[in-house]
PDB file of C-alpha atoms in Angstrom:
ATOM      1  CA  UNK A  21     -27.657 105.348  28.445  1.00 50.00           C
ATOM      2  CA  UNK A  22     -26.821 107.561  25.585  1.00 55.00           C
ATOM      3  CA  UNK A  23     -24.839 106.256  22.128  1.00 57.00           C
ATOM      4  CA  UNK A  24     -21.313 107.319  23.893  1.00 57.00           C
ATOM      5  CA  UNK A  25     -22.116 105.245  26.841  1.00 56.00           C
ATOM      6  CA  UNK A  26     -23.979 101.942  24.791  1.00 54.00           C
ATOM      7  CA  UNK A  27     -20.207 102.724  22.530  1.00 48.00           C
ATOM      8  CA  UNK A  28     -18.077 102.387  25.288  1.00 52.00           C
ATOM      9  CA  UNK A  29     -19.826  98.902  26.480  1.00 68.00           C
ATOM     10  CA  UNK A  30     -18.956  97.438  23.549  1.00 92.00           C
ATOM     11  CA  UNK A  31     -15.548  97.524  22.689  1.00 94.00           C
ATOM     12  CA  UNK A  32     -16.154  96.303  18.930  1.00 94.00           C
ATOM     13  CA  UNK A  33     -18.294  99.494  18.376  1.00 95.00           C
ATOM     14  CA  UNK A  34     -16.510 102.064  20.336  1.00 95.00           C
ATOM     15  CA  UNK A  35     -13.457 100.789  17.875  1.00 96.00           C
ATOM     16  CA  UNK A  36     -15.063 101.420  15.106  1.00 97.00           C
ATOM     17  CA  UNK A  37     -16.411 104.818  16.038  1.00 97.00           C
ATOM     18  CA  UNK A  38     -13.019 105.692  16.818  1.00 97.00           C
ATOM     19  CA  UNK A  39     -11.470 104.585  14.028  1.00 98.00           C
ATOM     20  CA  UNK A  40     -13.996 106.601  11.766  1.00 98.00           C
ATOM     21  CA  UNK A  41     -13.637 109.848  14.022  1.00 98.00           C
ATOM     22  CA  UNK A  42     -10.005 109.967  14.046  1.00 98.00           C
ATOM     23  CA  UNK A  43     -10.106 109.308  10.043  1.00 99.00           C
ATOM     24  CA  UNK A  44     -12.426 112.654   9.785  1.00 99.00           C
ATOM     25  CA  UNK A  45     -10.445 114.579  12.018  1.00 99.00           C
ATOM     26  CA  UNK A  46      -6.897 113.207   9.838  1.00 98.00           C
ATOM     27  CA  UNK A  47      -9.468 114.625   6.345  1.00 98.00           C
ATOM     28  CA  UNK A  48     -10.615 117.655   8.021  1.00 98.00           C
ATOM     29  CA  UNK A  49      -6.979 118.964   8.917  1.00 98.00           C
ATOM     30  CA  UNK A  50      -5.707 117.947   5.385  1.00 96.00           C
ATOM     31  CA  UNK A  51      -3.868 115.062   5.988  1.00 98.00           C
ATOM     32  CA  UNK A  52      -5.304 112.977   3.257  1.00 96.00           C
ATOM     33  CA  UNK A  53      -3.401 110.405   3.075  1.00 96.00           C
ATOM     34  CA  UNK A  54      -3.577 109.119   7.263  1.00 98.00           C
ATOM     35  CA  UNK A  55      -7.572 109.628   6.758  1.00 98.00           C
ATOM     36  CA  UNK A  56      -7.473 107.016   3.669  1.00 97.00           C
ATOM     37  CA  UNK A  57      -5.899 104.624   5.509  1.00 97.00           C
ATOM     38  CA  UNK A  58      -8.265 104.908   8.361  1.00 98.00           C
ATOM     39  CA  UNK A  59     -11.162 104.595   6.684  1.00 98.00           C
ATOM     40  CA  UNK A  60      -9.463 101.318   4.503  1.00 96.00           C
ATOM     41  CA  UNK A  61      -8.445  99.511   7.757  1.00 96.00           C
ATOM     42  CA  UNK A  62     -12.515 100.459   8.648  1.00 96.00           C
ATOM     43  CA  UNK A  63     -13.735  98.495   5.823  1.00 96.00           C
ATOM     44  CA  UNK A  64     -11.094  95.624   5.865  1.00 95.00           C
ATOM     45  CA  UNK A  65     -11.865  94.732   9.335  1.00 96.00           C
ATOM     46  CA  UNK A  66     -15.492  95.701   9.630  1.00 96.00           C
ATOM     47  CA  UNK A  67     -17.001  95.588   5.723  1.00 95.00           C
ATOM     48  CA  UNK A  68     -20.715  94.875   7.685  1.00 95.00           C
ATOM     49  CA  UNK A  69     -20.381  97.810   9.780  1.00 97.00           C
ATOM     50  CA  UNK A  70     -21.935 101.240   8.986  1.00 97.00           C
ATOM     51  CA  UNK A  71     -18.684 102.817   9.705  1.00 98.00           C
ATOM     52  CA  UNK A  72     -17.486 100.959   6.916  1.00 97.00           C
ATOM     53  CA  UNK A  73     -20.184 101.961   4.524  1.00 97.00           C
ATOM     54  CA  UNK A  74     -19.339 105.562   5.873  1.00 98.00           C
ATOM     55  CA  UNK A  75     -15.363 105.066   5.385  1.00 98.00           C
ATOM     56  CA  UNK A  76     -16.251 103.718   1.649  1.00 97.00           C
ATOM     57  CA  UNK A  77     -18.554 106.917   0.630  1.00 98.00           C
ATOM     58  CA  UNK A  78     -15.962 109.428   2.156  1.00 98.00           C
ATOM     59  CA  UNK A  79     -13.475 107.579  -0.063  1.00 98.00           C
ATOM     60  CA  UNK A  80     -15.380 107.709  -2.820  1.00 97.00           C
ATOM     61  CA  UNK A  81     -16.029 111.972  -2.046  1.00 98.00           C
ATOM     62  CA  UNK A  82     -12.007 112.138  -1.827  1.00 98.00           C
ATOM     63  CA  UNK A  83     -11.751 110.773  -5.353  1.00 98.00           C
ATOM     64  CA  UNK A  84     -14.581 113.150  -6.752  1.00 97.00           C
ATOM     65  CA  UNK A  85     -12.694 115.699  -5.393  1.00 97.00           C
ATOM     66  CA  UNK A  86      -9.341 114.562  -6.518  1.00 97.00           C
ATOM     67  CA  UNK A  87     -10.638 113.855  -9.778  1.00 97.00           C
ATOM     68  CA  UNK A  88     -12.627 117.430 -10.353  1.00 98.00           C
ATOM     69  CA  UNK A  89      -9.165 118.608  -9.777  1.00 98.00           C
ATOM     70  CA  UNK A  90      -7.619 117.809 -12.450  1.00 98.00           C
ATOM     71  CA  UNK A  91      -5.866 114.702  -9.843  1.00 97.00           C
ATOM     72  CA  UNK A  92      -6.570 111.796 -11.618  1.00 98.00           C
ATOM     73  CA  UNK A  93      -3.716 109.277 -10.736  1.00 97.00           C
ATOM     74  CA  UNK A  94      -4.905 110.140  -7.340  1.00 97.00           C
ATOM     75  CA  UNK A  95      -8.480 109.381  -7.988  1.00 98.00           C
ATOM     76  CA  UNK A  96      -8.113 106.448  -9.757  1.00 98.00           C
ATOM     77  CA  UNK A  97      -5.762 105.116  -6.568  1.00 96.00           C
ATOM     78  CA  UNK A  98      -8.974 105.759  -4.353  1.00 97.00           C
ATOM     79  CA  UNK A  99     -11.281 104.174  -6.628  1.00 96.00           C
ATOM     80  CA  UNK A 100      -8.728 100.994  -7.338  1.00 95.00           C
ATOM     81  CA  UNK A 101      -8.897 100.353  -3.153  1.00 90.00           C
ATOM     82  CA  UNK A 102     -12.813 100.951  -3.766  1.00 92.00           C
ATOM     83  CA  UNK A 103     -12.660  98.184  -5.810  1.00 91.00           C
ATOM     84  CA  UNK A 104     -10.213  96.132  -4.092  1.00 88.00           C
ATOM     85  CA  UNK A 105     -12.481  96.143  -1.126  1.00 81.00           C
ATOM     86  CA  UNK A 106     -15.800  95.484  -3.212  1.00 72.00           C
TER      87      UNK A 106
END
């Protein structure tokens, strides 16, 4: 069985794949904003979960980015829900 089939057996898992797919796909196309909140309702309802650890480091690369930019309020948002979840 490969990791798309094991994924679909459990729904828990295939959620949470989901959830962190359609989050990169909402970052990739420059929706920011829709990706964020993916990734936070990742690590508020799974904070064990490796999707979760993935959800918190692409949050964390978002506020780099943001704050590189010259972005900070925006930055310092990201890293005050990294810290609300922590």
């Amino acid at each position: 069985m490969d990791s798309d089939e094991s994924a679909a057996v459990e729904p828990e898992a295939a959620a949470r794949a989901s959830t962190l797919r359609i989050a990169r796909a909402w970052q990739a196309v420059g929706h920011v904003h829709q990706a964020v909140d993916g990734y936070s309702r990742l690590m508020a309802r799974y904070p064990d979960s490796a999707e979760a650890a993935a959800a918190g480091r692409a949050i964390l690369a978002l506020a780099a980015a943001y704050e590189r930019a010259g972005r900070f309020h925006l930055a310092l948002d990201l890293y005050a829900r990294l810290e609300r979840r922590a």
